[in-house]
XYZ file of C-alpha atoms in Angstrom:
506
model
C -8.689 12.286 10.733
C -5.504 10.537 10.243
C -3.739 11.734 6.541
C -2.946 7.439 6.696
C -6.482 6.636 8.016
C -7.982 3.906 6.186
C -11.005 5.679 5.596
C -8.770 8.394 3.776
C -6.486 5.292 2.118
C -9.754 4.235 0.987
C -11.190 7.408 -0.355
C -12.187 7.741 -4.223
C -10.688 11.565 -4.449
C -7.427 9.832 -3.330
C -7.477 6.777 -5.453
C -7.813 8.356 -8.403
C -4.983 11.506 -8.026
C -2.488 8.766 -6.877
C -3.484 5.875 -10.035
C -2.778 9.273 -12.105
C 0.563 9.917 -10.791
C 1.520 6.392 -11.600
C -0.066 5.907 -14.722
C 1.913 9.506 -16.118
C 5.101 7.664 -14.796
C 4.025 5.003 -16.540
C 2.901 6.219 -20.109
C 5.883 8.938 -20.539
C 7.885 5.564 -20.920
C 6.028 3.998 -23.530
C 5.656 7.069 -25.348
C 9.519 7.022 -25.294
C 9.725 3.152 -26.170
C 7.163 4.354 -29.569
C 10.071 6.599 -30.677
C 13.042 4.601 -29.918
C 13.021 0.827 -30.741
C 12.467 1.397 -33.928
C 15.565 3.449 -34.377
C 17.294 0.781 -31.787
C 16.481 -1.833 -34.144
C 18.203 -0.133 -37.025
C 20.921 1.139 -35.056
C 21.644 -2.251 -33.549
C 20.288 -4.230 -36.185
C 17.992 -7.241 -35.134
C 19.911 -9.777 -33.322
C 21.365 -7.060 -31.089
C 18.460 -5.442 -30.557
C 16.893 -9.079 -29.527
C 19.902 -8.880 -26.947
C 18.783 -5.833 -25.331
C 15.069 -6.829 -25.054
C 16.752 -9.782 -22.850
C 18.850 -7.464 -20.995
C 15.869 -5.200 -20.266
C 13.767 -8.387 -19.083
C 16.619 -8.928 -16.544
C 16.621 -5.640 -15.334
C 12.635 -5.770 -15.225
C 13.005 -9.432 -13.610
C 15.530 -9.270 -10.568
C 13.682 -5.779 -9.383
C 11.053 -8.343 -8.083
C 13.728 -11.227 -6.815
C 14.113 -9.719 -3.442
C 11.804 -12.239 -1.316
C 8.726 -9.911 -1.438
C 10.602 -7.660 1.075
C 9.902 -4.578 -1.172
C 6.067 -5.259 -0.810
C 6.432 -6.423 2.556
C 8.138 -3.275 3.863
C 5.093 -1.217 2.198
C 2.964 -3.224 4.227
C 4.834 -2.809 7.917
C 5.096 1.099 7.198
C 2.077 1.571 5.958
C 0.660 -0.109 9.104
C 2.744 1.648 11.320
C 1.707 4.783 9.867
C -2.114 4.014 10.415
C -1.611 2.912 14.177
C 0.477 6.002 14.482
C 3.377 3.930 15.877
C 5.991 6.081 13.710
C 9.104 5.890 15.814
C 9.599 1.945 14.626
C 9.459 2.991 11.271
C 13.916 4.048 11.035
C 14.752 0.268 12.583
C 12.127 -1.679 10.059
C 13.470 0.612 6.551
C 17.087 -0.208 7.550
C 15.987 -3.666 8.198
C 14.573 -4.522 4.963
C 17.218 -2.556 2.807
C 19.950 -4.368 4.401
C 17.961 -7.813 3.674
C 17.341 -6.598 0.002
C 21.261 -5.529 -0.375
C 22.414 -8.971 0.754
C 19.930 -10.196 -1.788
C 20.974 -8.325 -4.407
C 24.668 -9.515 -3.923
C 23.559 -13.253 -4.258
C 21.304 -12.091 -7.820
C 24.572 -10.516 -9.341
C 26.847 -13.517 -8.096
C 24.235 -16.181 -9.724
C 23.990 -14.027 -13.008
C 28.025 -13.952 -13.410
C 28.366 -17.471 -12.644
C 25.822 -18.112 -15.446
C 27.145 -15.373 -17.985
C 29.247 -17.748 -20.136
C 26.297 -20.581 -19.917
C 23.548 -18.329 -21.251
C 25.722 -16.782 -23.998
C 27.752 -19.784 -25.275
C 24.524 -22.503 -24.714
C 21.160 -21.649 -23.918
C 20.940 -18.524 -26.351
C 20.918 -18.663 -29.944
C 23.738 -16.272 -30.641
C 25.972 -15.578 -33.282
C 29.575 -16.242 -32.459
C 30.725 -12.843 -33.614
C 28.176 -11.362 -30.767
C 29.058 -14.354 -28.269
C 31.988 -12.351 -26.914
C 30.259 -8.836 -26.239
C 27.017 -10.379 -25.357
C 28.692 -11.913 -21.958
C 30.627 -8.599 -21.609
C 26.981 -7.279 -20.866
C 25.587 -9.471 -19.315
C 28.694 -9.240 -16.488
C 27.800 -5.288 -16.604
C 24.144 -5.996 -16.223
C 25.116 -8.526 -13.302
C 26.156 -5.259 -11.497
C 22.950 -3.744 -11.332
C 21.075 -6.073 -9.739
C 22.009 -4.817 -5.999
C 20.868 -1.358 -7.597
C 17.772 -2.346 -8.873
C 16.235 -4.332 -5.759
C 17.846 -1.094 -3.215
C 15.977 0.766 -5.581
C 12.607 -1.505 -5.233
C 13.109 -1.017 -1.052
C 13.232 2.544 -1.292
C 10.373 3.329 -3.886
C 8.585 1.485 -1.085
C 9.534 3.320 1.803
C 8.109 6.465 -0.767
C 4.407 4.247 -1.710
C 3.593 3.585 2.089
C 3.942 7.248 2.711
C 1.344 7.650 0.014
C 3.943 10.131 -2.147
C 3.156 8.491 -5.848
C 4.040 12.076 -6.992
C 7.600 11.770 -5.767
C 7.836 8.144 -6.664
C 6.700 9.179 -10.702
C 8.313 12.340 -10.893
C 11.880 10.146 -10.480
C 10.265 7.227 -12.430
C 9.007 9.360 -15.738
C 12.683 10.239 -16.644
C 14.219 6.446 -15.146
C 11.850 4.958 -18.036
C 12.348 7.330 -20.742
C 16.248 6.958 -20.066
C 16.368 3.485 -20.109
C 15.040 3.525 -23.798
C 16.518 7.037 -24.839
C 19.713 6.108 -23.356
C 20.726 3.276 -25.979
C 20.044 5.730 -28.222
C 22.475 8.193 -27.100
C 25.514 5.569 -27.512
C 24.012 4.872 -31.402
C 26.458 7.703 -32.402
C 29.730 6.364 -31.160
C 29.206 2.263 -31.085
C 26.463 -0.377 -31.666
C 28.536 -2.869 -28.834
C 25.657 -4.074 -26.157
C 28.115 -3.666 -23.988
C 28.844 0.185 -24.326
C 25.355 0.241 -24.213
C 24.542 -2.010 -20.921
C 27.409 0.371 -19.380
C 25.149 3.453 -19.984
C 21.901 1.490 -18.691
C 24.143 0.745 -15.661
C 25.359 4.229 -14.701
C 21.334 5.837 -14.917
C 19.897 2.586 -12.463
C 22.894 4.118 -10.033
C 22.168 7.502 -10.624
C 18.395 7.492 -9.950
C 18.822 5.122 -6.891
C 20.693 7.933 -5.177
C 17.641 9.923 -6.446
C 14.991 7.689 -4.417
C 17.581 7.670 -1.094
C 17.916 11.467 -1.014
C 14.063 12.046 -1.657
C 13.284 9.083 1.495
C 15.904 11.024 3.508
C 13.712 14.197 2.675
C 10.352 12.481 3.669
C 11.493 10.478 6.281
C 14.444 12.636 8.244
C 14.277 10.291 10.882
C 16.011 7.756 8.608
C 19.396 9.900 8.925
C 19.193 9.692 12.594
C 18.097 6.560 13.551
C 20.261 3.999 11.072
C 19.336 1.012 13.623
C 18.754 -2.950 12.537
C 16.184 -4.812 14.526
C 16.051 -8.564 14.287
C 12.533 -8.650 15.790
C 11.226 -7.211 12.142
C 13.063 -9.793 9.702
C 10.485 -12.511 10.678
C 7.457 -10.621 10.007
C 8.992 -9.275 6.781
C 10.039 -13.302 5.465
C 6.653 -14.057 6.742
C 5.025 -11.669 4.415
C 7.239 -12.012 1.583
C 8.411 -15.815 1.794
C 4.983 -16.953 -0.332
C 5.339 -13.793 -2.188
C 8.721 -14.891 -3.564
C 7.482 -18.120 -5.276
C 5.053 -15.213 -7.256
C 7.900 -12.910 -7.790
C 10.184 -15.527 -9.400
C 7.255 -18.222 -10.902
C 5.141 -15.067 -11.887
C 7.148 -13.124 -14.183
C 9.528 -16.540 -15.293
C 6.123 -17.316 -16.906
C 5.883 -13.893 -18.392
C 8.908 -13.845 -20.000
C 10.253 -17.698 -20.449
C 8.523 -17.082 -23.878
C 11.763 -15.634 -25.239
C 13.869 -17.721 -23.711
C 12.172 -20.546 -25.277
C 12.030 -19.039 -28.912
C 15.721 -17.856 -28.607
C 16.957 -21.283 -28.361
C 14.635 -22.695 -30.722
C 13.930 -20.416 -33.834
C 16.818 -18.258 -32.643
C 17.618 -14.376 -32.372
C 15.449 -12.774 -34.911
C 12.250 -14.675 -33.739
C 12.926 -13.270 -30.782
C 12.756 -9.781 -31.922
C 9.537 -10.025 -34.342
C 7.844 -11.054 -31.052
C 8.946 -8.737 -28.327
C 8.278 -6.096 -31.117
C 4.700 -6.859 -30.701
C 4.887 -8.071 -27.147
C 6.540 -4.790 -26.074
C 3.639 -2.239 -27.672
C 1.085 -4.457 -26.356
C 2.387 -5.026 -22.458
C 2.740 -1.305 -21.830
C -0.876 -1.035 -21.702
C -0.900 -3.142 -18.499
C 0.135 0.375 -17.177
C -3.248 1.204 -16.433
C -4.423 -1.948 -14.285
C -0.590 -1.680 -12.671
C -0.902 1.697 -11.827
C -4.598 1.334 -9.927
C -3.167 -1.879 -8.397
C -0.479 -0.150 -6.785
C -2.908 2.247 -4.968
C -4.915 -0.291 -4.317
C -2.488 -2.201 -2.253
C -2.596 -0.271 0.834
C -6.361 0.883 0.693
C -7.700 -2.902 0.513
C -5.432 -3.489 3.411
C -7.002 -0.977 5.812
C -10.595 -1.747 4.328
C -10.131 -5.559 5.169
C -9.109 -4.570 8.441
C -12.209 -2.395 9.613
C -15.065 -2.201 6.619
C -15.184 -5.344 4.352
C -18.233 -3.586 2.695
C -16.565 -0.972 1.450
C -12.970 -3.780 0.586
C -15.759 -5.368 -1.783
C -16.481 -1.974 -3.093
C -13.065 -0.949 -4.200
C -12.804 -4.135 -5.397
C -15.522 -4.206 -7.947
C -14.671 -0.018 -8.801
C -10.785 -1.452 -9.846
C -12.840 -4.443 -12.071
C -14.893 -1.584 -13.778
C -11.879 0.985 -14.211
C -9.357 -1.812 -15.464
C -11.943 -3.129 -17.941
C -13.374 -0.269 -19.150
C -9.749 1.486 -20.127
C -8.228 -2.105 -21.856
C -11.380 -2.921 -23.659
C -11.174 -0.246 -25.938
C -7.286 -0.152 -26.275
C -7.318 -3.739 -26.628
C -9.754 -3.829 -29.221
C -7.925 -0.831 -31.638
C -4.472 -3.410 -31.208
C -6.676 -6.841 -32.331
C -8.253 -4.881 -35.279
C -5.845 -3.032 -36.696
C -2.577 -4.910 -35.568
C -1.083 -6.262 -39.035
C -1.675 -2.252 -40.294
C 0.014 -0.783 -37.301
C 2.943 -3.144 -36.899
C 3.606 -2.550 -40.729
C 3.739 2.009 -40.553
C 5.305 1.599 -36.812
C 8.478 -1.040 -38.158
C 8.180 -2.747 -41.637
C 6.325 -5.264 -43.619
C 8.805 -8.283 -42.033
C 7.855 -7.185 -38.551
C 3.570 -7.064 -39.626
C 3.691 -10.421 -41.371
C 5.335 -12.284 -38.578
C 4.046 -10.453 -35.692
C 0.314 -9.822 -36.021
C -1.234 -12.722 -34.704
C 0.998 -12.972 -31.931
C -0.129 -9.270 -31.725
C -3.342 -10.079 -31.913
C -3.508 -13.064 -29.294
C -1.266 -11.484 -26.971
C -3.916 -8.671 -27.078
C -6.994 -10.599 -25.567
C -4.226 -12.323 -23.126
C -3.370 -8.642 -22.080
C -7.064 -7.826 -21.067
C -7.297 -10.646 -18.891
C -3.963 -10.005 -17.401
C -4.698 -6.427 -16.222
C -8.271 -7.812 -14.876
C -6.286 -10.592 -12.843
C -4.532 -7.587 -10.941
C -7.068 -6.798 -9.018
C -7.470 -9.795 -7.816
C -3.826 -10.736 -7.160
C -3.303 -7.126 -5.560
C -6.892 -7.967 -3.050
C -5.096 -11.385 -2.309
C -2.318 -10.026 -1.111
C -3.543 -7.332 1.106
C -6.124 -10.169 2.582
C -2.708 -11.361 4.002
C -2.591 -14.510 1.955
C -0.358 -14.474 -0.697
C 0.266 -18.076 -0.336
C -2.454 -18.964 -2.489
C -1.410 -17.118 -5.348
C 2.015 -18.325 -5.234
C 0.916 -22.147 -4.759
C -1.041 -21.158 -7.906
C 1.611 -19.796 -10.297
C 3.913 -22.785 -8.819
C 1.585 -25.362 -10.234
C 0.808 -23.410 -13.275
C 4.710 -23.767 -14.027
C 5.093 -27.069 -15.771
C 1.856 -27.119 -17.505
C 2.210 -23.925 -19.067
C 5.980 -24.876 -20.232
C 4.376 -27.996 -21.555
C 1.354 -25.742 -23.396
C 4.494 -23.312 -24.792
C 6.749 -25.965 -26.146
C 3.964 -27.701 -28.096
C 2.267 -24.787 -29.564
C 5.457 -23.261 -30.494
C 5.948 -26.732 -32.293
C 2.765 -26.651 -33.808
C 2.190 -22.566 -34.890
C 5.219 -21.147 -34.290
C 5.428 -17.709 -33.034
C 1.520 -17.525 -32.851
C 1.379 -20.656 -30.739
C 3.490 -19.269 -28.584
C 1.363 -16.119 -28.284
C -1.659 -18.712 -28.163
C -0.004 -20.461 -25.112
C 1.122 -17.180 -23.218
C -2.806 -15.495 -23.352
C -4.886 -19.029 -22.395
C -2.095 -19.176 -19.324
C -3.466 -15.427 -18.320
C -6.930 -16.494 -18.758
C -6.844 -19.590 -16.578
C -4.621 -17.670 -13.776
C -7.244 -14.469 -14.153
C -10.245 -17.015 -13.398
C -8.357 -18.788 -10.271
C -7.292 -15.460 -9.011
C -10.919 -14.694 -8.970
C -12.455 -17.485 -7.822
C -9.474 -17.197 -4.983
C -10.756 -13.184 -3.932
C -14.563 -14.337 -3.882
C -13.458 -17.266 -1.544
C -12.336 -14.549 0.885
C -14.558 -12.347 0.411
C -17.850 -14.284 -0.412
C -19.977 -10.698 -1.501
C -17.594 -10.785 -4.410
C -19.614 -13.689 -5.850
C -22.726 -12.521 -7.266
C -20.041 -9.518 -8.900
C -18.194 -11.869 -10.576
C -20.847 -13.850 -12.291
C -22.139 -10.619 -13.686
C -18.691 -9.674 -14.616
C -17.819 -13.077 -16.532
C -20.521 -12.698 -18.935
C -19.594 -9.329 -19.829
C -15.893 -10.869 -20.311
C -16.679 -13.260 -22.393
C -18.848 -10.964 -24.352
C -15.859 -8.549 -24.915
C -13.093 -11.774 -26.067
C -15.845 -13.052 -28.610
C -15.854 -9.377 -30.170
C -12.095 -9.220 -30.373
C -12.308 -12.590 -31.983
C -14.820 -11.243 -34.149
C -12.121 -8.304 -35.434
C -9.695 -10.656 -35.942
C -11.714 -11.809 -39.027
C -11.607 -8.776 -40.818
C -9.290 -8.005 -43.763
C -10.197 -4.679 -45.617
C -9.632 -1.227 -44.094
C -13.081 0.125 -44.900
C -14.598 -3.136 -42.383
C -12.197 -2.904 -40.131
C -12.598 0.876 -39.412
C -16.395 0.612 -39.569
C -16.666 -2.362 -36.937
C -14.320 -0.495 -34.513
C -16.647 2.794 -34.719
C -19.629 0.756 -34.478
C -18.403 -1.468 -31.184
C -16.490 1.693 -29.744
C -19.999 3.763 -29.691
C -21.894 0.706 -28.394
C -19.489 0.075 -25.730
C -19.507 3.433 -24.695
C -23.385 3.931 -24.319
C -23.761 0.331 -22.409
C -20.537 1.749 -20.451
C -21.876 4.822 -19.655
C -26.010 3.373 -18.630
C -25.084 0.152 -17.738
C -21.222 -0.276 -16.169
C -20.466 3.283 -14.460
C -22.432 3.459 -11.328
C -23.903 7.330 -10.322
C -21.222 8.629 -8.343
C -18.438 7.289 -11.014
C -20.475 9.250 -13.772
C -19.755 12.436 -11.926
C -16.112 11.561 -11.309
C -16.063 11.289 -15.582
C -17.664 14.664 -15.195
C -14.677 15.955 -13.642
C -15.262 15.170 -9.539
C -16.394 12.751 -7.279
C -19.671 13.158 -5.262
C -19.360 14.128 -1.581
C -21.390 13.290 1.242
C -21.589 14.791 4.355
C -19.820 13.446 6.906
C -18.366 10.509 4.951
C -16.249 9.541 2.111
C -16.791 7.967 -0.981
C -15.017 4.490 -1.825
């Protein structure tokens, strides 16, 4: 059988090796981000430091503003690969990187044109940072080509199914891009010295990710050839996907934007302190999603049965590695914020820990969805989604940040996930109508969960808080364990999957 088969795509051994690989490339990062921004914050001091959360959200942001090509290309190689049509595979890489350089020209243009604007006018900055603040955002204009070159050939990497390769670059790209600030501490405390540092690693490791796809795909070297007949295919794909890719994470992160210019600098960095811990533990639902891609694609394609049963395995995994996470953050968040940074940071940050918490659960359960939508081939719905989501949710931000400050703002960010987790649900179970009985099962169990955390929100003394997080941590785990895991996923907690004769498990 075919290494890119789906039934091997689709296989639970394989699923679970590869969501490791990407969830070590993703932790080793957020152990480093635990150790450093605290030190960044002194080092920089806070207004500074709220700089370089913006500067990392533009990094973060423009890896996805390249027209969904980077997904797209999985796609077309990973379907090449399964049909065993390899020798188009050269002429459809150098396709889509040459799309996604041109791309990334226009993203650095439109950020240098806008430099001066977003420094001088839209951001709340001090006039003695004004100056050194546009210096980095022209250096950071710079690495956009990098970034979305970068996106193209992690991709080239996924479709081939080598997550190892892809992690063992990312693990050190991560911890670098938080450790590197660090590292310029010593000699100056100028974003732009350190922007120039965070500049030089994004170039570094993209020469990383061409020399390993030269090394898996050799043909690359020897066939550098353009074919127009794959740039329609690969808009067609990623057109709808691009409304997602910009709408999607302008949602995610126009919360800072908005606070900047409104309660200014040092809002900003009371709430990405809290928004930072807390968003690293979408990691997890990420990680499986990015597996998932490709194996829901070949499942929709010959067995829906066994499509619907990865999909409801990624609903049990996600939920059953936030919950618990998600519940230690709600309950102890105003203790946690004040050991990790300082009294100022608990007092102003824990209920926008706190809400952005229960907002994070449904967010990693929504990627399932998202991720099965897009492999069903329609990612138009989900974009036509986050596109009318847009103004109401600027709307919802604007007046809760009137009316609670940083909390509403945390309010309005976590009842936008819920309402986009429920459509992107209701959208799966539209295509795939066995999903529905699953998700009326798996709705009551959500709600369940969000009426506990609201429940530990309550709670002021140590003694209570520790006792009701024991007491809902065992209970959870025995109704986990009897009630959520199915038999073949309680052996894989044992340490394997089952095997069958003949066949392999979803």
């Amino acid at each position: 059988m075919s290494d890119f088969s789906p039934a091997n795509l689709a296989s639970g051994r394989r699923l679970a090796r590869h969501t490791a690989w990407n969830l070590a490339g993703a932790l080793l990062p957020l152990l480093a981000a635990v150790f450093a921004v605290p030190m960044l914050i002194h080092g920089l001091g806070v207004e500074r430091f709220g700089v370089l959360t913006l500067v990392w959200m533009v990094i973060g942001y423009f890896s996805l503003f390249d027209l969904g090509l980077g997904r797209a290309l999985i796609k077309l190689v990973s379907e090449k690969l399964g049909a065993g049509s390899i020798e188009e595979i050269p002429e459809i890489v150098w396709t889509a990187l040459l799309l996604m350089l041109l791309l990334g020209i226009a993203g650095a243009l439109a950020l240098l044109a806008l430099t001066d604007w977003l420094a001088a006018d839209v951001l709340k900055i001090p006039p003695s940072l004004q100056n050194e603040t546009a210096d980095a955002f022209r250096l950071l204009a710079w690495s956009v080509p990098v970034v979305i070159l970068t996106t193209g050939l992690r991709g080239v990497l996924e479709a081939y199914q080598r997550f190892d390769l892809v992690n063992l670059v990312r693990m050190p790209m991560g911890v670098l891009t938080f450790v590197g600030p660090l590292a310029v501490l010593p000699f100056s405390n100028r974003l732009d010295a350190v922007v120039l540092v965070l500049l030089g690693l994004r170039i570094a490791f993209c020469a990383v990710h061409a020399a390993l796809c030269a090394r898996v795909v050799p043909a690359l070297l020897h066939r550098a050839a353009l074919a127009r007949r794959h740039v329609r295919p690969m808009l067609g794909f990623g057109g709808w996907m691009t409304v997602s890719n910009v709408v999607g994470p302008l949602m995610v992160y126009l919360d800072r934007f908005v606070i900047g210019s409104v309660l200014g600098m040092a809002s900003v960095a009371y709430y990405v302190a809290s928004y930072e811990v807390i968003t690293k533990l979408l990691v997890f639902s990420g990680a499986l999603a990015g597996v998932l891609f490709p194996a829901f694609a070949a499942s929709l394609a010959g067995d829906r049965s066994q499509a619907a049963g990865l999909f409801g395995r990624g609903v049990r995994w996600v939920f059953l590695a936030m919950f618990p996470l998600v519940l230690v953050a709600t309950v102890f968040a105003s203790d946690g914020l004040r050991l990790w940074l300082s009294v100022e940071f608990a007092r102003n940050g824990t209920a926008v820990l706190q809400w952005l918490a229960a907002g994070i659960l449904l967010s990693s359960l929504a990627n399932i969805p998202f991720t099965f939508i897009q492999a069903a081939g329609r990612p138009d719905l989900a974009a036509k989604l986050h596109f009318a989501e847009l103004p109401f949710y600027l709307l919802g931000l604007w007046l809760c940040m009137n009316q609670w400050g940083l909390a509403g703002v945390a309010f309005a960010w976590t009842l936008r996930a819920g309402l986009d987790a429920a459509a992107l649900f209701v959208m799966a179970a539209w295509l795939e109508k066995s999903l529905w009985r699953m998700l009326k099962r798996d709705a009551l169990i959500l709600a369940l969960a969000l009426a506990v955390l609201a429940l530990g929100t309550l709670l002021a003394s140590a003694a209570v808080q520790i006792a009701f997080a024991s007491v809902v941590l065992t209970g959870f785990a025995f109704l986990a364990w009897h009630y959520l895991l199915t038999p073949e996923e309680r052996v894989f907690v044992h340490g394997g999957l089952p095997r069958r004769s003949g066949t392999n498990t979803p």
